[in-house]
Every structure is written in structure tokens, then in C-alpha cells.
C-alpha atoms as a PDB file:
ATOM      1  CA  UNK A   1      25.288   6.921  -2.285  1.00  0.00           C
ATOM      2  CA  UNK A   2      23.226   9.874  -1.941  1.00  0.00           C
ATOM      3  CA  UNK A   3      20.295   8.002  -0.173  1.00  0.00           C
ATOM      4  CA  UNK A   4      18.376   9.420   2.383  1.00  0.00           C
ATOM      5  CA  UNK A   5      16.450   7.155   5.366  1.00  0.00           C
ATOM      6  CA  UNK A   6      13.531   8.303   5.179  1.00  0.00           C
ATOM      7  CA  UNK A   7      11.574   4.978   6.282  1.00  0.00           C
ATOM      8  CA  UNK A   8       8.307   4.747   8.588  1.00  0.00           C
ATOM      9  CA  UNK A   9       9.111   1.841  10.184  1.00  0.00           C
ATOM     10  CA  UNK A  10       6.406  -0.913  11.249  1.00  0.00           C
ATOM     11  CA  UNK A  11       6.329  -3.345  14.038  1.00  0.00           C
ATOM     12  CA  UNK A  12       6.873  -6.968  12.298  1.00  0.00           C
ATOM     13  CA  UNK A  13       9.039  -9.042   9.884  1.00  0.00           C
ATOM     14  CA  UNK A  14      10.033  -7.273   6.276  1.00  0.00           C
ATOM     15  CA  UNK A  15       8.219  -8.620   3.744  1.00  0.00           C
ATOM     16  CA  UNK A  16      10.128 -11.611   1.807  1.00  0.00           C
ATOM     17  CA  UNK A  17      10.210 -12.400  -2.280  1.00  0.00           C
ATOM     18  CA  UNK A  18      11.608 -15.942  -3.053  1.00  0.00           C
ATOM     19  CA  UNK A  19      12.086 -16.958  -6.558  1.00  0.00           C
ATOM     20  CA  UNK A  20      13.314 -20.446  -7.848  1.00  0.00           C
ATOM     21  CA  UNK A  21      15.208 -20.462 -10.580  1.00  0.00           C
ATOM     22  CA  UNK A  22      14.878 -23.425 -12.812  1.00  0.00           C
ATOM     23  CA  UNK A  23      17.709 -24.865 -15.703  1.00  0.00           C
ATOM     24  CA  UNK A  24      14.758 -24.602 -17.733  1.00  0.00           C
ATOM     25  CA  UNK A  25      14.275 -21.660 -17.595  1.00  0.00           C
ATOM     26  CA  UNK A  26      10.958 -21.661 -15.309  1.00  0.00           C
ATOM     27  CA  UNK A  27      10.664 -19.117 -12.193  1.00  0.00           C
ATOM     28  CA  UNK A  28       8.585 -19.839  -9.462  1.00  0.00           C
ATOM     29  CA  UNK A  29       7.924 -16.793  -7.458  1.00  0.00           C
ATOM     30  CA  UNK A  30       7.214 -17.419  -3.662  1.00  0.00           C
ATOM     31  CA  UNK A  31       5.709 -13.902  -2.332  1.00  0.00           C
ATOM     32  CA  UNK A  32       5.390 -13.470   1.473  1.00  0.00           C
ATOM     33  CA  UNK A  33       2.601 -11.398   2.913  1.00  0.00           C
ATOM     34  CA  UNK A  34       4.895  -8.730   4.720  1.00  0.00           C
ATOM     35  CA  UNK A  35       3.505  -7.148   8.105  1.00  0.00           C
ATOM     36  CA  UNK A  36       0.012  -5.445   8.537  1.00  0.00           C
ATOM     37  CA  UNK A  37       0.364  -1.443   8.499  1.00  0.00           C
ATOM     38  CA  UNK A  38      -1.668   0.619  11.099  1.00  0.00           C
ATOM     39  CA  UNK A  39      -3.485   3.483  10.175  1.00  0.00           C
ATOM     40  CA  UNK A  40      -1.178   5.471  11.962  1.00  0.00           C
ATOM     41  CA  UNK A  41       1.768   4.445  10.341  1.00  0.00           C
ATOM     42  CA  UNK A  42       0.159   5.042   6.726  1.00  0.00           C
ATOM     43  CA  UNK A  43      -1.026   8.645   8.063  1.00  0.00           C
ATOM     44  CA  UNK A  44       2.661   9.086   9.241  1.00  0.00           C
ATOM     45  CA  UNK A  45       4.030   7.984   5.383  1.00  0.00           C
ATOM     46  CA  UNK A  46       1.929  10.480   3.498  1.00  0.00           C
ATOM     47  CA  UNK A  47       2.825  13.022   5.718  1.00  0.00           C
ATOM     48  CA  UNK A  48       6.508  12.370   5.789  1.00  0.00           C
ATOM     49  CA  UNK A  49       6.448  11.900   1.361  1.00  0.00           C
ATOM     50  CA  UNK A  50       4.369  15.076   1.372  1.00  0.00           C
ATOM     51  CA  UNK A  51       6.967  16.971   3.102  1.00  0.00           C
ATOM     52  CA  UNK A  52      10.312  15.305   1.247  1.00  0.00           C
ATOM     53  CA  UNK A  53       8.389  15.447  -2.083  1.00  0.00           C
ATOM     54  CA  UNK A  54       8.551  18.970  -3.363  1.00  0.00           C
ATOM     55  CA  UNK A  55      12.368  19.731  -5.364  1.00  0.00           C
ATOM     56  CA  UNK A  56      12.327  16.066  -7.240  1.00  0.00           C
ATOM     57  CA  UNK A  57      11.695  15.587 -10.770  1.00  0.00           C
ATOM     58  CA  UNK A  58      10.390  11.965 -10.789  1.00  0.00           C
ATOM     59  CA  UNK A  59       8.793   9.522  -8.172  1.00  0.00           C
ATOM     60  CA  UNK A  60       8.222   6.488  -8.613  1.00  0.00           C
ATOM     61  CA  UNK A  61       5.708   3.735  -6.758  1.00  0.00           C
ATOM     62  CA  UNK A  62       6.096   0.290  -7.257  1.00  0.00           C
ATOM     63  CA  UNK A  63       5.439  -2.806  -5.976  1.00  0.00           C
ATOM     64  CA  UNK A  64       2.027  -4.315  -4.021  1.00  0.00           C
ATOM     65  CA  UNK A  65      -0.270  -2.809  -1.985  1.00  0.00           C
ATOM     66  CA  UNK A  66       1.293  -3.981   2.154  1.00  0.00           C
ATOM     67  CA  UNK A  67      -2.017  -5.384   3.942  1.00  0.00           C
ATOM     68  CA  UNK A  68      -3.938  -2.502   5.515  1.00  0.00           C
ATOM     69  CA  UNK A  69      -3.156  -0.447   2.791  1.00  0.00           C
ATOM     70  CA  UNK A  70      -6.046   0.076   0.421  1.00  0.00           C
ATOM     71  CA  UNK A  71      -6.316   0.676  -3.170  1.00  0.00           C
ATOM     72  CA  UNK A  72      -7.943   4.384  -2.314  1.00  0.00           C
ATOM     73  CA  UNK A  73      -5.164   5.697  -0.348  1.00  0.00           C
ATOM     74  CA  UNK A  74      -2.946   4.784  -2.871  1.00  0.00           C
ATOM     75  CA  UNK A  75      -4.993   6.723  -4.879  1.00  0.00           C
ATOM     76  CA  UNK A  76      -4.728   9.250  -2.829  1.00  0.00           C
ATOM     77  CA  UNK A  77      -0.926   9.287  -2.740  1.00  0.00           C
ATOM     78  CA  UNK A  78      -0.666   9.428  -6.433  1.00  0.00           C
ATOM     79  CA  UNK A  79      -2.693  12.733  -6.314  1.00  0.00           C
ATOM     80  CA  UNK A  80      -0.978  14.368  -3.694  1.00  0.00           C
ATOM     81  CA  UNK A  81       2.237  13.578  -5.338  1.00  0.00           C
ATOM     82  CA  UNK A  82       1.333  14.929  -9.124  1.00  0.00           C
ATOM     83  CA  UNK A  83      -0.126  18.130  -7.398  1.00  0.00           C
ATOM     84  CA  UNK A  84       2.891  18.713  -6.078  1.00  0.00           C
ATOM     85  CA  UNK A  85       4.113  19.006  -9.234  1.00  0.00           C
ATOM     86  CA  UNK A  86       6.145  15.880  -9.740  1.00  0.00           C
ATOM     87  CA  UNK A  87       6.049  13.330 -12.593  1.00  0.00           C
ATOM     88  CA  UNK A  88       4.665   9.772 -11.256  1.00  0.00           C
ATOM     89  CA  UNK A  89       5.946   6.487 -12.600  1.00  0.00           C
ATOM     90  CA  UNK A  90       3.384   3.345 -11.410  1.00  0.00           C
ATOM     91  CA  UNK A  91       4.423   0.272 -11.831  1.00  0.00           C
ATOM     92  CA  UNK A  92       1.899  -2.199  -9.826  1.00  0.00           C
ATOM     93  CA  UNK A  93      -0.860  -4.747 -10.750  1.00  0.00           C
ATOM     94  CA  UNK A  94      -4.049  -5.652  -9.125  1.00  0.00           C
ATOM     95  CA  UNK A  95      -6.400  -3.427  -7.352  1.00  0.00           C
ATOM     96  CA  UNK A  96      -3.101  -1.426  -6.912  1.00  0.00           C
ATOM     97  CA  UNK A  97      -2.734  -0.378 -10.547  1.00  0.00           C
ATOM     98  CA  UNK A  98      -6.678  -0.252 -11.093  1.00  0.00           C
ATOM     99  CA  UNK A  99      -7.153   2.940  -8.514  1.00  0.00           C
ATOM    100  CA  UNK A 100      -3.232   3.968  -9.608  1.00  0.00           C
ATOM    101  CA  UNK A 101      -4.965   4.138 -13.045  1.00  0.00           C
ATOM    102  CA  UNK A 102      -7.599   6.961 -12.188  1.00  0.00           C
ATOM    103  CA  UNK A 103      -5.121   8.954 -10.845  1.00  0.00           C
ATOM    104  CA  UNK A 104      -3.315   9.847 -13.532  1.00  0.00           C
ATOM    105  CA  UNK A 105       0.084   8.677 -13.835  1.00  0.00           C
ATOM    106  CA  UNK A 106       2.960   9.883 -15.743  1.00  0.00           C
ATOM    107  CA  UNK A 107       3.996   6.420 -16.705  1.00  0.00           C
ATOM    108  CA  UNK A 108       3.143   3.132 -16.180  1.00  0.00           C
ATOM    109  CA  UNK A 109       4.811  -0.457 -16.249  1.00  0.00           C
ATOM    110  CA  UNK A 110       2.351  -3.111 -15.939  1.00  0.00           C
ATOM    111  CA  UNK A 111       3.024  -6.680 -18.266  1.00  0.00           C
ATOM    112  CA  UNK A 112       0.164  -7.276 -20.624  1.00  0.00           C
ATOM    113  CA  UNK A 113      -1.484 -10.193 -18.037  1.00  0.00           C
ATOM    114  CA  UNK A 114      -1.645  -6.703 -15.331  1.00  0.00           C
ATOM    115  CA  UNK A 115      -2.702  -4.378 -17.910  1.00  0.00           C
ATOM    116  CA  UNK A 116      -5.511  -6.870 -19.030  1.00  0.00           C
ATOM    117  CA  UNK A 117      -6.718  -7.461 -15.557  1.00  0.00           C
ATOM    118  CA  UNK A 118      -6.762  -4.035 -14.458  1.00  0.00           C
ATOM    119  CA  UNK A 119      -9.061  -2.797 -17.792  1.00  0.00           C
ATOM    120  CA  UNK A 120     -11.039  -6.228 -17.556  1.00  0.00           C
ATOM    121  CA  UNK A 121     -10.759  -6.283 -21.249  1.00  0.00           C
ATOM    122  CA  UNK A 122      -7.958  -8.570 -23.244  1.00  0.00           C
ATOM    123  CA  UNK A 123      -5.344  -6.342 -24.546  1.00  0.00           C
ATOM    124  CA  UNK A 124      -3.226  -8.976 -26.555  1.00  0.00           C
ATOM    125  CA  UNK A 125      -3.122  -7.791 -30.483  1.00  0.00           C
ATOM    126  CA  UNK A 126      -0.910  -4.666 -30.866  1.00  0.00           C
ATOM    127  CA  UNK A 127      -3.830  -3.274 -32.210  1.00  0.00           C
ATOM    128  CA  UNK A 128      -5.958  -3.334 -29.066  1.00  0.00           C
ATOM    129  CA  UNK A 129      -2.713  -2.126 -26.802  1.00  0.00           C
ATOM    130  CA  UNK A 130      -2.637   0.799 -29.058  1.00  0.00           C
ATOM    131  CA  UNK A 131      -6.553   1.823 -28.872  1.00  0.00           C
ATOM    132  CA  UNK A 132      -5.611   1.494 -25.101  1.00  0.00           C
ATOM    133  CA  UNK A 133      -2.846   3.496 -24.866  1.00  0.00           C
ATOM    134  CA  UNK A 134      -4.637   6.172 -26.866  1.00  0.00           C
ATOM    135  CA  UNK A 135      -7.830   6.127 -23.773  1.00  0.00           C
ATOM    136  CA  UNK A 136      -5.105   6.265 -21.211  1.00  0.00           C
ATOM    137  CA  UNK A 137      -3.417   9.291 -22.656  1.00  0.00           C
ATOM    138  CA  UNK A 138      -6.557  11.037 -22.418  1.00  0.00           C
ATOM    139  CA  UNK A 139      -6.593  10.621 -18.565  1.00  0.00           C
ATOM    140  CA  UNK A 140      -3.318  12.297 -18.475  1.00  0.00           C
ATOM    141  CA  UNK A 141      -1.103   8.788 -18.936  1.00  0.00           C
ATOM    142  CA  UNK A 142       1.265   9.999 -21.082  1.00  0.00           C
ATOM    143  CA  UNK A 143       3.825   7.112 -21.314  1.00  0.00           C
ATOM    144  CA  UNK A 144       2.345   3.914 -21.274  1.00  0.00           C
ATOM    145  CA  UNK A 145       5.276   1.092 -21.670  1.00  0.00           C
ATOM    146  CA  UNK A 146       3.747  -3.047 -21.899  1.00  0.00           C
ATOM    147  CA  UNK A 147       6.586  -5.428 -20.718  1.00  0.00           C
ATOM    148  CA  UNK A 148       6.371  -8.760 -22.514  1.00  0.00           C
ATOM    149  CA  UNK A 149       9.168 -10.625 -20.474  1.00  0.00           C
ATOM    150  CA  UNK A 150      11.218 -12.498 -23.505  1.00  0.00           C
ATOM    151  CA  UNK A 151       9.575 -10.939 -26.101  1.00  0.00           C
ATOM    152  CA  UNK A 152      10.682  -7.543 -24.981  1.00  0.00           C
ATOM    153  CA  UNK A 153       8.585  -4.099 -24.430  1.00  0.00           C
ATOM    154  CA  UNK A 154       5.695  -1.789 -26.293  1.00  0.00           C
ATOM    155  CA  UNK A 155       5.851   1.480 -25.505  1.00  0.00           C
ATOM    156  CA  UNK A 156       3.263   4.159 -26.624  1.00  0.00           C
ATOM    157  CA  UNK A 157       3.158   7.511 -25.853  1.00  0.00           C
ATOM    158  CA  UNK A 158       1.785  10.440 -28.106  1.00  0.00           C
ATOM    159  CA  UNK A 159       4.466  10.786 -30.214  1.00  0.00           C
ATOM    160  CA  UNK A 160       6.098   7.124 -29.496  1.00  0.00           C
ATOM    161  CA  UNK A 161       4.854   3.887 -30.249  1.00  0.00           C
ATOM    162  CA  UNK A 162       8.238   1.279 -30.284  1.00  0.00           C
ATOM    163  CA  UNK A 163       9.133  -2.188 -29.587  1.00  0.00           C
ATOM    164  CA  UNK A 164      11.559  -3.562 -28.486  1.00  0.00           C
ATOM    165  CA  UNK A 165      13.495  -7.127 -28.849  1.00  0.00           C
ATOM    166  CA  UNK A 166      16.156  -7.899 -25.857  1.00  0.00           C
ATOM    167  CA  UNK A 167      18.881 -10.339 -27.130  1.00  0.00           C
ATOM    168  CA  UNK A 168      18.826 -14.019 -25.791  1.00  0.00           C
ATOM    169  CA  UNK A 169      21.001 -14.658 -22.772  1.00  0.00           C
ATOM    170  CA  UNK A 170      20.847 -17.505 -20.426  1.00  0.00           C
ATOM    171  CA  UNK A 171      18.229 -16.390 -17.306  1.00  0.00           C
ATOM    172  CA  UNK A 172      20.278 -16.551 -13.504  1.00  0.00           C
ATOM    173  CA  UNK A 173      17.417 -14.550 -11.705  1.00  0.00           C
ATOM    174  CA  UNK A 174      14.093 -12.430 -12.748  1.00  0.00           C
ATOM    175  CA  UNK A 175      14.804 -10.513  -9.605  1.00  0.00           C
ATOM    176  CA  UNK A 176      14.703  -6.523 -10.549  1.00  0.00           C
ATOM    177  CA  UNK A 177      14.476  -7.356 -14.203  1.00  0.00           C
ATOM    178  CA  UNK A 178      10.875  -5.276 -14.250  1.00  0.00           C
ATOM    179  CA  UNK A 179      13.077  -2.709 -11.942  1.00  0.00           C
ATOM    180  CA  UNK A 180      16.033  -2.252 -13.835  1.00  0.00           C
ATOM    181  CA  UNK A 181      13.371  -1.609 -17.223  1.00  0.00           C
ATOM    182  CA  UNK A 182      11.586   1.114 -15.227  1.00  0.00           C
ATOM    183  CA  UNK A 183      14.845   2.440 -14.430  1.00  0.00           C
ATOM    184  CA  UNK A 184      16.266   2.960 -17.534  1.00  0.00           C
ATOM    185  CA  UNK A 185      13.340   4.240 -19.154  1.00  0.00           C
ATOM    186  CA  UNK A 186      12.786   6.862 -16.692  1.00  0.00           C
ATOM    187  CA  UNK A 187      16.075   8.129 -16.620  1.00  0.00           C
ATOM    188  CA  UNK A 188      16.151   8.319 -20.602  1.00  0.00           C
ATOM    189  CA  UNK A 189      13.019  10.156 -20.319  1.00  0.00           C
ATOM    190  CA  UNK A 190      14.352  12.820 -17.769  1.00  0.00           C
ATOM    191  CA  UNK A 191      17.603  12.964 -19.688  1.00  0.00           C
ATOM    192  CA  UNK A 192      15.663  13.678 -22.868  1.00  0.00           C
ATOM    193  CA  UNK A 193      17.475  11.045 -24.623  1.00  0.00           C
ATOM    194  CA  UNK A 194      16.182   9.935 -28.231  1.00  0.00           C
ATOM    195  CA  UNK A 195      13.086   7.660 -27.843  1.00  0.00           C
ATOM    196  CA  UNK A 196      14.748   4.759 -29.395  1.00  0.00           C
ATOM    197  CA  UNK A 197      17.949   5.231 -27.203  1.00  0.00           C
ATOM    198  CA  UNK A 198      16.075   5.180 -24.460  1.00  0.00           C
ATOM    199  CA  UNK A 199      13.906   1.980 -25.125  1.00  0.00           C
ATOM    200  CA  UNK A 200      17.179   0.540 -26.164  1.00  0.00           C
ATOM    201  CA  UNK A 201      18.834   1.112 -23.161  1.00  0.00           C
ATOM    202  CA  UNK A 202      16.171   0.441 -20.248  1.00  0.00           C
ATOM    203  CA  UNK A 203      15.786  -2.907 -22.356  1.00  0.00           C
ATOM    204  CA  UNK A 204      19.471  -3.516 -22.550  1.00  0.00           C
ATOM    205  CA  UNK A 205      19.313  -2.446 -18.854  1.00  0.00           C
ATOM    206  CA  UNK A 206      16.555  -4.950 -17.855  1.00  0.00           C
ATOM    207  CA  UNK A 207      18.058  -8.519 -20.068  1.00  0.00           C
ATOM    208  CA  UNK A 208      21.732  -7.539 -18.178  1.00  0.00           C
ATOM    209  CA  UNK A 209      19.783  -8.107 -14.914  1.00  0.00           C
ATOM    210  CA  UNK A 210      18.255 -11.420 -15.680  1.00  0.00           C
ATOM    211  CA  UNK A 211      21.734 -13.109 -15.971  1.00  0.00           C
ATOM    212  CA  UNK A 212      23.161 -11.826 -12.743  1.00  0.00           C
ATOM    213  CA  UNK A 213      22.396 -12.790  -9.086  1.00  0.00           C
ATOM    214  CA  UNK A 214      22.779  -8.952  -7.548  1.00  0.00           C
ATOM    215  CA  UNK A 215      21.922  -5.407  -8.947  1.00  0.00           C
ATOM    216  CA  UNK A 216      23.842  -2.872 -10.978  1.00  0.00           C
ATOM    217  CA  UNK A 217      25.400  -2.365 -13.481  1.00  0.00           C
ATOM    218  CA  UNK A 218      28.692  -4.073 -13.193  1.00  0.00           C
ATOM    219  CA  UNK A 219      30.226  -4.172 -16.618  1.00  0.00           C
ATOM    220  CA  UNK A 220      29.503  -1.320 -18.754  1.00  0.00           C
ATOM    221  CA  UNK A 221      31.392  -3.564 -21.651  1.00  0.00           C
ATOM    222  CA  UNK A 222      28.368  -5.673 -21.245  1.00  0.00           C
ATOM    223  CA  UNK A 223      25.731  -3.602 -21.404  1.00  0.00           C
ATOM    224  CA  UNK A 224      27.391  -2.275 -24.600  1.00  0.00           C
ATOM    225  CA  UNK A 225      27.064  -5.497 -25.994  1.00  0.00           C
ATOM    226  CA  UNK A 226      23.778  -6.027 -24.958  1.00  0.00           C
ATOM    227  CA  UNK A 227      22.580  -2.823 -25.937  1.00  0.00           C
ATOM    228  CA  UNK A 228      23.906  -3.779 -29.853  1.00  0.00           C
ATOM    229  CA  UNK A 229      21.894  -7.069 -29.737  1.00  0.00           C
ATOM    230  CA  UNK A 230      18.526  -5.069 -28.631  1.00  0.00           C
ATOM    231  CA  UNK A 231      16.245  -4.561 -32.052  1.00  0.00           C
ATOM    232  CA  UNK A 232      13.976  -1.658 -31.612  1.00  0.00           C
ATOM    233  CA  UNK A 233      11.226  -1.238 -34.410  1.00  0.00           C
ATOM    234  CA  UNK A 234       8.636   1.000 -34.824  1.00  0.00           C
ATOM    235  CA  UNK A 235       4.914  -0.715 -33.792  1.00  0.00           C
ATOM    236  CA  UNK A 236       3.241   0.991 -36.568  1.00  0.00           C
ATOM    237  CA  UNK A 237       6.219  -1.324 -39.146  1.00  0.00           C
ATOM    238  CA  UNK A 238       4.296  -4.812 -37.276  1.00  0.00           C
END
């Protein structure tokens, strides 16, 4: 419903994401390489993003860098997109989110293992996430939102800094759980919703996806419930 194929297609076999889903609880994720991508075909993206771009509010980039692609032109990407004037939400890890970094994004998603890795310094206390989020602001990172799987989400900004606890449910699949989070908080944010609504409901958002095999929202009772059993605090209260 109101999608638009704009794809650059590449010669080769789409890129598949296996995860195992254990009684246990434990997910193993089996990640597939995906196809190489020819200089041609990345020239052909940026072109084709650069002329689609311009009228949208928010973009967002997610996922790992396709082989061929390097960390720069990512780079690159993110800088042609927030110059045309549009808000840029990262979520990646690796050398992917290190070079996303410089750029500048709006917002990012990383979990505290990608954040950590990407500053090569340990960001584990709430403390040192904060004194982090504070540098990143300065290079124009202005939401800056720590998933924490089970133990739910930090999210600073310069007037925010929230966490959030999802309710326990029994795990079906991980699949779009990181998705679904980035999701709802961006669509709080452009809706100008109340900072703790919005953390409330991207987190709601994100533990309804974990106990479903599929996407969407399917029961909106659901969500309600879920959304009651979130517990958002302030981080400055921890």
C-alpha cells in the first residue's frame, strides 16, 4: 500500500537471514553474504535516491553494508541525503555505523555491543551511554536510542533521556524486532507525540513482534495490552 518500486536490481541470489529459534529462548542467527554489487549499480542507486529523495520527511538506512559497498560511500549517501534536507535514521553496526557516525545522523539504533564497537570504548554503565550521547549530539546526532534486547531501550536526546522496560512474553522470532522499534520511534517522533508515548509505543511495537512469526500489527487489542505492561522511567531516576 502506497509503495513505490524503486529497486536497482543486481545480477545474483537475494541475500538470505536464517534464525533458529530455540524453546529456550536462544536465537541463532545464520546471515548469508547476499550478491556482490558493481560499481555501476551503486552509481545507479545514489542517483536514483538522489532524485526520489527530495518531498520526504524521514529516511531511513538500515541493515549491512552488501559486499562491494564500502563504508565511505555510505558515508557519502548519508550526506547527500541530510543536504537534501531530510532527517536520517541509521540503524547499522560495524564499519557501517562507524563512517554512518561521521555523517551526522538524525537518529541512530545500534544495541550497546554495536555502539561499543563502533566508539572502541565500553559503553555499559548508564553513566558512560550518557557522556556518549552528549559527544554525539554535538556532531549533529540528535536522537541517540541504545536497544538492550530484554532489558528494553535508552534513549537520549537533548531534552530526553528514558528507559524503557518491555513486558515478558514468550519469544516466537527476533525477526524485525530491532525494525518494528525503529519504526515506532520514528513515527512518534514525526507525529510529535509525547516522548514517553513514543518510547512506550515503539517498545510495545518491538516485544509484539518477537511473539509472532510475520510482520504487522495484527491485533491492536494486543498492542494495547502490551503497551500497559511497558514501564518507562526517566534515566536520570536509575
Amino acid at each position: 500500500r502506497n509503495f513505490v518500486d524503486e529497486f536497482v536490481r543486481v545480477p545474483g541470489e537475494t541475500r538470505s537471514n536464517i534464525k533458529l529459534a530455540e524453546g529456550s529462548g536462544r536465537i541463532t542467527d545464520l546471515n548469508g553474504p547476499g550478491p556482490q554489487v558493481s560499481e555501476e549499480a551503486q552509481q545507479a542507486l545514489f542517483a536514483r535516491v538522489q532524485q526520489i529523495a527530495s518531498g520526504f520527511d524521514v529516511v531511513v538506512v538500515a541493515g549491512s553494508l552488501p559486499r562491494g559497498v564500502t563504508p565511505e560511500w555510505l558515508h557519502k549517501l548519508l550526506v547527500m541525503l541530510k543536504d537534501l534536507g531530510l532527517k536520517v535514521a541509521l540503524d547499522s553496526s560495524g564499519l557501517a555505523l562507524r563512517a554512518g557516525l561521521t555523517a551526522g545522523p538524525w537518529l541512530i539504533k545500534p544495541n550497546t555491543e554495536e555502539l561499543a564497537d563502533a566508539l572502541d570504548a565500553p559503553i555499559i554503565s548508564i553513566a558512560a551511554q550518557a557522556e556518549v550521547a552528549a559527544r554525539l549530539h554535538t556532531q549533529g546526532i540528535e536522537h541517540v536510542v541504545i536497544s538492550q534486547g530484554s532489558e528494553g531501550v535508552h534513549w537520549f536526546s537533548p531534552s530526553v533521556a528514558l528507559h524503557s522496560l518491555p513486558p515478558k512474553v514468550t519469544v516466537a522470532s527476533t525477526v524485525g524486532a530491532g525494525d518494528s522499534l525503529l519504526a515506532g520511534m520514528v513515527h512518534g517522533l514525526i507525529s510529535a507525540h509525547e516522548p514517553q508515548k513514543t518510547l512506550r509505543t515503539a517498545t510495545a511495537i518491538a516485544a509484539m513482534a518477537v511473539t509472532q512469526i510475520g510482520f504487522g500489527i495484527t491485533d491492536a487489542a494486543q498492542l494495547k495490552r502490551l503497551e500497559g505492561g511497558v514501564t518507562v522511567r526517566s534515566l536520570s531516576e536509575q
